[in-house]
PDB file of C-alpha atoms in Angstrom:
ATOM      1  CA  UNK A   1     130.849 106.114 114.492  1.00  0.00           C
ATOM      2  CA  UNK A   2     127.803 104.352 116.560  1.00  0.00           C
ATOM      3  CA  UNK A   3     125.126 106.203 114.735  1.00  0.00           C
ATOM      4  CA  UNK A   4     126.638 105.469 111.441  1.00  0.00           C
ATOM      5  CA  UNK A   5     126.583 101.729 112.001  1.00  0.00           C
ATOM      6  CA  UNK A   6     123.323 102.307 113.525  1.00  0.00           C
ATOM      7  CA  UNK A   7     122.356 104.179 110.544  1.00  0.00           C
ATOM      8  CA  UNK A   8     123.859 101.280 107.914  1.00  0.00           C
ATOM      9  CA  UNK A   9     122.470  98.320 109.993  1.00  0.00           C
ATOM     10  CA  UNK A  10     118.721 100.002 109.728  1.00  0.00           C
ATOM     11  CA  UNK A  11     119.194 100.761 106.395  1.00  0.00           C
ATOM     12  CA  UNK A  12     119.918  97.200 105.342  1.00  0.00           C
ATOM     13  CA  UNK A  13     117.419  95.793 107.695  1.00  0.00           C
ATOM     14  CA  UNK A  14     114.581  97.903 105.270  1.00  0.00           C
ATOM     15  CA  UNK A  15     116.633  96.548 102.105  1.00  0.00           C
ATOM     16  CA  UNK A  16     116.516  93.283 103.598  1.00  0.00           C
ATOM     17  CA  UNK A  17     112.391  93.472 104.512  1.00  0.00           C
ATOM     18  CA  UNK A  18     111.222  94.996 101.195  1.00  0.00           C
ATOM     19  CA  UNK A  19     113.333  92.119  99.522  1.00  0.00           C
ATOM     20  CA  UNK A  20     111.798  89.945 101.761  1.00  0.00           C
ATOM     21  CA  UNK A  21     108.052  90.452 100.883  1.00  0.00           C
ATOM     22  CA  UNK A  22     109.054  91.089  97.109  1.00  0.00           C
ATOM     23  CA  UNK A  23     110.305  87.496  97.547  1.00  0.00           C
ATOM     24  CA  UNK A  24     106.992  86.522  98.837  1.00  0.00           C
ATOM     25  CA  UNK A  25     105.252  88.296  96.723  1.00  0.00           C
ATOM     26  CA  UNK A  26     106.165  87.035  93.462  1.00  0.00           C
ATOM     27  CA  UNK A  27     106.174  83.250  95.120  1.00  0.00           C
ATOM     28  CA  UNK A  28     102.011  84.211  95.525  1.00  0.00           C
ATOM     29  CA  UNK A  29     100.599  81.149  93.830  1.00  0.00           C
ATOM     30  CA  UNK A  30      96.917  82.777  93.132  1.00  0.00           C
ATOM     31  CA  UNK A  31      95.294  79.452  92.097  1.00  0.00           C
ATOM     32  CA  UNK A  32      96.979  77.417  95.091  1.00  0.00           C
ATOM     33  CA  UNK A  33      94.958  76.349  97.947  1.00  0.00           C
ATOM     34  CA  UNK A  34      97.065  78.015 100.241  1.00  0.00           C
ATOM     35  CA  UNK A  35      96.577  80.946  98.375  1.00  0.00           C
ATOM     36  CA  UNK A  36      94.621  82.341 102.258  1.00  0.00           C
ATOM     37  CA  UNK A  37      97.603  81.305 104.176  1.00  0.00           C
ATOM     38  CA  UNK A  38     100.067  83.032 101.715  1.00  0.00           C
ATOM     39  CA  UNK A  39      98.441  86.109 101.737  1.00  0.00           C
ATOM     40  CA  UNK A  40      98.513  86.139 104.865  1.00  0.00           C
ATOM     41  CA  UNK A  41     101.917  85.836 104.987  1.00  0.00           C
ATOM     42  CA  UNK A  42     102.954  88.434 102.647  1.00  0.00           C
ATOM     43  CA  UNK A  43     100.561  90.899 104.424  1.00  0.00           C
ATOM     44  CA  UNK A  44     103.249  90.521 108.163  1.00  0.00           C
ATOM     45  CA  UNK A  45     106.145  90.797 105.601  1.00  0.00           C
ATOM     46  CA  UNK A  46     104.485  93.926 103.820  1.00  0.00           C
ATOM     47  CA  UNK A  47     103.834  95.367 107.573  1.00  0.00           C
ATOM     48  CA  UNK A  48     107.190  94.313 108.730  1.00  0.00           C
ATOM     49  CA  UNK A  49     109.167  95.860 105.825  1.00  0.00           C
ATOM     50  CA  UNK A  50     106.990  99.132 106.123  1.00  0.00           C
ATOM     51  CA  UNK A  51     108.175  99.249 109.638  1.00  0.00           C
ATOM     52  CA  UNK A  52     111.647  98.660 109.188  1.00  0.00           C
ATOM     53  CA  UNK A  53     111.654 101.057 106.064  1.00  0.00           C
ATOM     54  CA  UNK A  54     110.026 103.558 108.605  1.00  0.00           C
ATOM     55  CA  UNK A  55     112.411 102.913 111.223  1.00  0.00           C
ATOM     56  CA  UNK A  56     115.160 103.937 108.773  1.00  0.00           C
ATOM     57  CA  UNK A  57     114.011 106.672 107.261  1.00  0.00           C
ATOM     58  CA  UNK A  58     114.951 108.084 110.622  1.00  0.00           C
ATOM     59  CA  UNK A  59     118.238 108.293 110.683  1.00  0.00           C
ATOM     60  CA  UNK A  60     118.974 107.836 106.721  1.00  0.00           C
ATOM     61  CA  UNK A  61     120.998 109.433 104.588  1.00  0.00           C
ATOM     62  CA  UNK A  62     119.701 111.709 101.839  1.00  0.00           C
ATOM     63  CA  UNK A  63     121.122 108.893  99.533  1.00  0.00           C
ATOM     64  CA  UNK A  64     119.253 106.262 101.272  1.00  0.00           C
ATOM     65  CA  UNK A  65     115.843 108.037 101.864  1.00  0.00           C
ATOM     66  CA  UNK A  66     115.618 108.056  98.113  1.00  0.00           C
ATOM     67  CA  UNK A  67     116.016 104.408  97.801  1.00  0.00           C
ATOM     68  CA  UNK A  68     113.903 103.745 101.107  1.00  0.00           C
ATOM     69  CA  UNK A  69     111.187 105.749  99.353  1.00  0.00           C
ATOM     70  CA  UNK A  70     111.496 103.629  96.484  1.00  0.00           C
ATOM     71  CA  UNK A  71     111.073 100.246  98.504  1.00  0.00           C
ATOM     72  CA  UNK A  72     107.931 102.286  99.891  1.00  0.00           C
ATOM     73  CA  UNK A  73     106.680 102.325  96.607  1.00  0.00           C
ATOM     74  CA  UNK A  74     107.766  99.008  95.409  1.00  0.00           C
ATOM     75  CA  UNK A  75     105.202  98.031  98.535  1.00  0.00           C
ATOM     76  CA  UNK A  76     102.521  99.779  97.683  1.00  0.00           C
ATOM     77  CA  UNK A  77     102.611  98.354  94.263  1.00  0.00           C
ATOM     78  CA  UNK A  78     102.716  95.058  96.130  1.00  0.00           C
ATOM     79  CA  UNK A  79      99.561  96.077  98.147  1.00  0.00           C
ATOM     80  CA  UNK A  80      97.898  97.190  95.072  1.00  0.00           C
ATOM     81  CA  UNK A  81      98.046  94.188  92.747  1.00  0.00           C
ATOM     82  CA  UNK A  82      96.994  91.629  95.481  1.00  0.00           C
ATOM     83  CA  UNK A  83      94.483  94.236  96.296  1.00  0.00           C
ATOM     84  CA  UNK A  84      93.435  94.152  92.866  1.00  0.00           C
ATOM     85  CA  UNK A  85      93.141  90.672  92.470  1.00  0.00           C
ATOM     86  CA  UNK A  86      91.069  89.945  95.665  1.00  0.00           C
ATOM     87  CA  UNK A  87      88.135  91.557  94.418  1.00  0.00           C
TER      88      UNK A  87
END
């Protein structure tokens, strides 16, 4: 039963991490003055959920890769429109 809870615990640390830099992302105020510093910020959540989604994906579920593949995506949308708007 170890490598089940092992298995659950990384699984909601990814859920936890994408939610995390969703969170940040949508708090991105484009036109603030901080707007560096939160970037910034939401780039280590992005890397940190990628990580922890990566971590998972090793010892996940069939049920769960699906829905870790999804948060990847979910972050690469992420990476895309700040991407966008940079330019």
């Amino acid at each position: 039963m170890p490598y089940h809870k092992n298995k659950q615990q990384a699984f909601q640390a990814a859920q936890q991490g994408a939610a995390q830099a969703e969170n940040v992302f949508q708090q991105l105020e484009k036109d603030g003055s901080d707007y560096g510093i939160q970037l910034s910020h939401l780039k280590e959540e992005v890397n940190e959920a990628y990580e922890q989604i990566n971590n998972a994906l090793e010892v996940a579920s069939e049920t769960q890769r699906e829905t870790l593949e999804q948060y990847r995506r979910d972050l690469a949308r992420i990476v895309d429109e700040v991407n966008i708007e940079e330019q």
